[in-house]
Amino acid sequence: MEQIIIALITAGLGLVGVMITNYFNNKSLSDKVTHQLEVAQAVTDTKIEELTREVRTHNNFAQRIPVMEEKIAVANHRIDDLERHEEKERKI
């Protein structure tokens, strides 16, 4: 009977030891995973900020190109007018 009680106490203490070890291992693993997630989130945030900046730059060009095309068209029209005027003066 005494041996059974000693075996039960030993098994109980062994179980408590395993439970404590598992708790601290899981806590440590959880801290590592949390840190990795924080790092990954920081990298993702940085990439999103960079892409946002690039999109804004692109949109700025997209807005300016039609204005530049209109100015080029006006300049070409003025050049054509000057060339026609010059040709008329040569003929006279």
Short mmCIF file of N, CA and C in Angstrom, two decimals, residues 34-74:
data_model
loop_
_atom_site.label_atom_id
_atom_site.label_comp_id
_atom_site.label_asym_id
_atom_site.label_seq_id
_atom_site.Cartn_x
_atom_site.Cartn_y
_atom_site.Cartn_z
N THR A 34 4.77 36.08 -31.41
CA THR A 34 4.27 37.46 -31.34
C THR A 34 5.30 38.43 -31.90
N HIS A 35 6.57 38.24 -31.55
CA HIS A 35 7.62 39.11 -32.07
C HIS A 35 7.73 38.99 -33.59
N GLN A 36 7.67 37.76 -34.11
CA GLN A 36 7.75 37.56 -35.55
C GLN A 36 6.58 38.23 -36.26
N LEU A 37 5.39 38.13 -35.66
CA LEU A 37 4.23 38.78 -36.26
C LEU A 37 4.37 40.30 -36.26
N GLU A 38 4.91 40.84 -35.17
CA GLU A 38 5.12 42.28 -35.11
C GLU A 38 6.11 42.74 -36.16
N VAL A 39 7.18 41.98 -36.35
CA VAL A 39 8.17 42.32 -37.37
C VAL A 39 7.55 42.24 -38.76
N ALA A 40 6.80 41.18 -39.01
CA ALA A 40 6.15 41.02 -40.32
C ALA A 40 5.16 42.16 -40.57
N GLN A 41 4.44 42.56 -39.54
CA GLN A 41 3.47 43.66 -39.69
C GLN A 41 4.20 44.98 -39.98
N ALA A 42 5.34 45.20 -39.33
CA ALA A 42 6.11 46.41 -39.58
C ALA A 42 6.62 46.45 -41.02
N VAL A 43 7.09 45.31 -41.52
CA VAL A 43 7.57 45.23 -42.90
C VAL A 43 6.41 45.50 -43.87
N THR A 44 5.26 44.89 -43.59
CA THR A 44 4.08 45.09 -44.44
C THR A 44 3.66 46.55 -44.44
N ASP A 45 3.65 47.18 -43.27
CA ASP A 45 3.28 48.60 -43.19
C ASP A 45 4.24 49.46 -44.00
N THR A 46 5.53 49.16 -43.91
CA THR A 46 6.52 49.92 -44.67
C THR A 46 6.30 49.76 -46.17
N LYS A 47 6.04 48.54 -46.60
CA LYS A 47 5.80 48.29 -48.03
C LYS A 47 4.54 49.01 -48.50
N ILE A 48 3.50 49.00 -47.69
CA ILE A 48 2.26 49.68 -48.07
C ILE A 48 2.49 51.19 -48.17
N GLU A 49 3.26 51.75 -47.24
CA GLU A 49 3.57 53.19 -47.31
C GLU A 49 4.34 53.52 -48.58
N GLU A 50 5.31 52.67 -48.94
CA GLU A 50 6.10 52.90 -50.15
C GLU A 50 5.22 52.80 -51.40
N LEU A 51 4.36 51.79 -51.43
CA LEU A 51 3.46 51.64 -52.59
C LEU A 51 2.49 52.83 -52.69
N THR A 52 2.02 53.29 -51.55
CA THR A 52 1.13 54.46 -51.54
C THR A 52 1.85 55.67 -52.11
N ARG A 53 3.11 55.86 -51.72
CA ARG A 53 3.89 56.99 -52.24
C ARG A 53 4.07 56.86 -53.76
N GLU A 54 4.36 55.65 -54.21
CA GLU A 54 4.55 55.44 -55.65
C GLU A 54 3.25 55.68 -56.42
N VAL A 55 2.13 55.26 -55.86
CA VAL A 55 0.84 55.47 -56.52
C VAL A 55 0.54 56.97 -56.61
N ARG A 56 0.83 57.70 -55.53
CA ARG A 56 0.59 59.15 -55.56
C ARG A 56 1.46 59.82 -56.61
N THR A 57 2.72 59.38 -56.70
CA THR A 57 3.61 59.92 -57.73
C THR A 57 3.07 59.61 -59.12
N HIS A 58 2.64 58.39 -59.32
CA HIS A 58 2.09 58.00 -60.61
C HIS A 58 0.84 58.81 -60.94
N ASN A 59 -0.03 58.97 -59.96
CA ASN A 59 -1.25 59.75 -60.19
C ASN A 59 -0.93 61.19 -60.54
N ASN A 60 0.12 61.73 -59.93
CA ASN A 60 0.52 63.10 -60.24
C ASN A 60 0.94 63.19 -61.71
N PHE A 61 1.71 62.20 -62.17
CA PHE A 61 2.10 62.20 -63.59
C PHE A 61 0.87 62.02 -64.48
N ALA A 62 -0.04 61.15 -64.07
CA ALA A 62 -1.24 60.90 -64.87
C ALA A 62 -2.08 62.17 -65.00
N GLN A 63 -2.05 63.02 -64.00
CA GLN A 63 -2.80 64.27 -64.07
C GLN A 63 -2.06 65.31 -64.90
N ARG A 64 -0.73 65.27 -64.88
CA ARG A 64 0.05 66.28 -65.59
C ARG A 64 0.21 65.99 -67.07
N ILE A 65 0.17 64.73 -67.47
CA ILE A 65 0.42 64.39 -68.88
C ILE A 65 -0.61 65.03 -69.82
N PRO A 66 -1.91 64.96 -69.54
CA PRO A 66 -2.85 65.63 -70.45
C PRO A 66 -2.59 67.13 -70.57
N VAL A 67 -2.18 67.77 -69.48
CA VAL A 67 -1.86 69.20 -69.53
C VAL A 67 -0.65 69.42 -70.43
N MET A 68 0.36 68.56 -70.29
CA MET A 68 1.55 68.69 -71.14
C MET A 68 1.20 68.44 -72.60
N GLU A 69 0.34 67.45 -72.86
CA GLU A 69 -0.06 67.18 -74.24
C GLU A 69 -0.79 68.38 -74.84
N GLU A 70 -1.63 69.02 -74.05
CA GLU A 70 -2.35 70.21 -74.54
C GLU A 70 -1.37 71.34 -74.84
N LYS A 71 -0.40 71.54 -73.96
CA LYS A 71 0.59 72.60 -74.19
C LYS A 71 1.43 72.30 -75.42
N ILE A 72 1.79 71.03 -75.63
CA ILE A 72 2.55 70.66 -76.82
C ILE A 72 1.72 70.90 -78.08
N ALA A 73 0.44 70.56 -78.01
CA ALA A 73 -0.43 70.79 -79.17
C ALA A 73 -0.52 72.28 -79.49
N VAL A 74 -0.65 73.11 -78.46
CA VAL A 74 -0.71 74.56 -78.67
C VAL A 74 0.61 75.06 -79.25
#
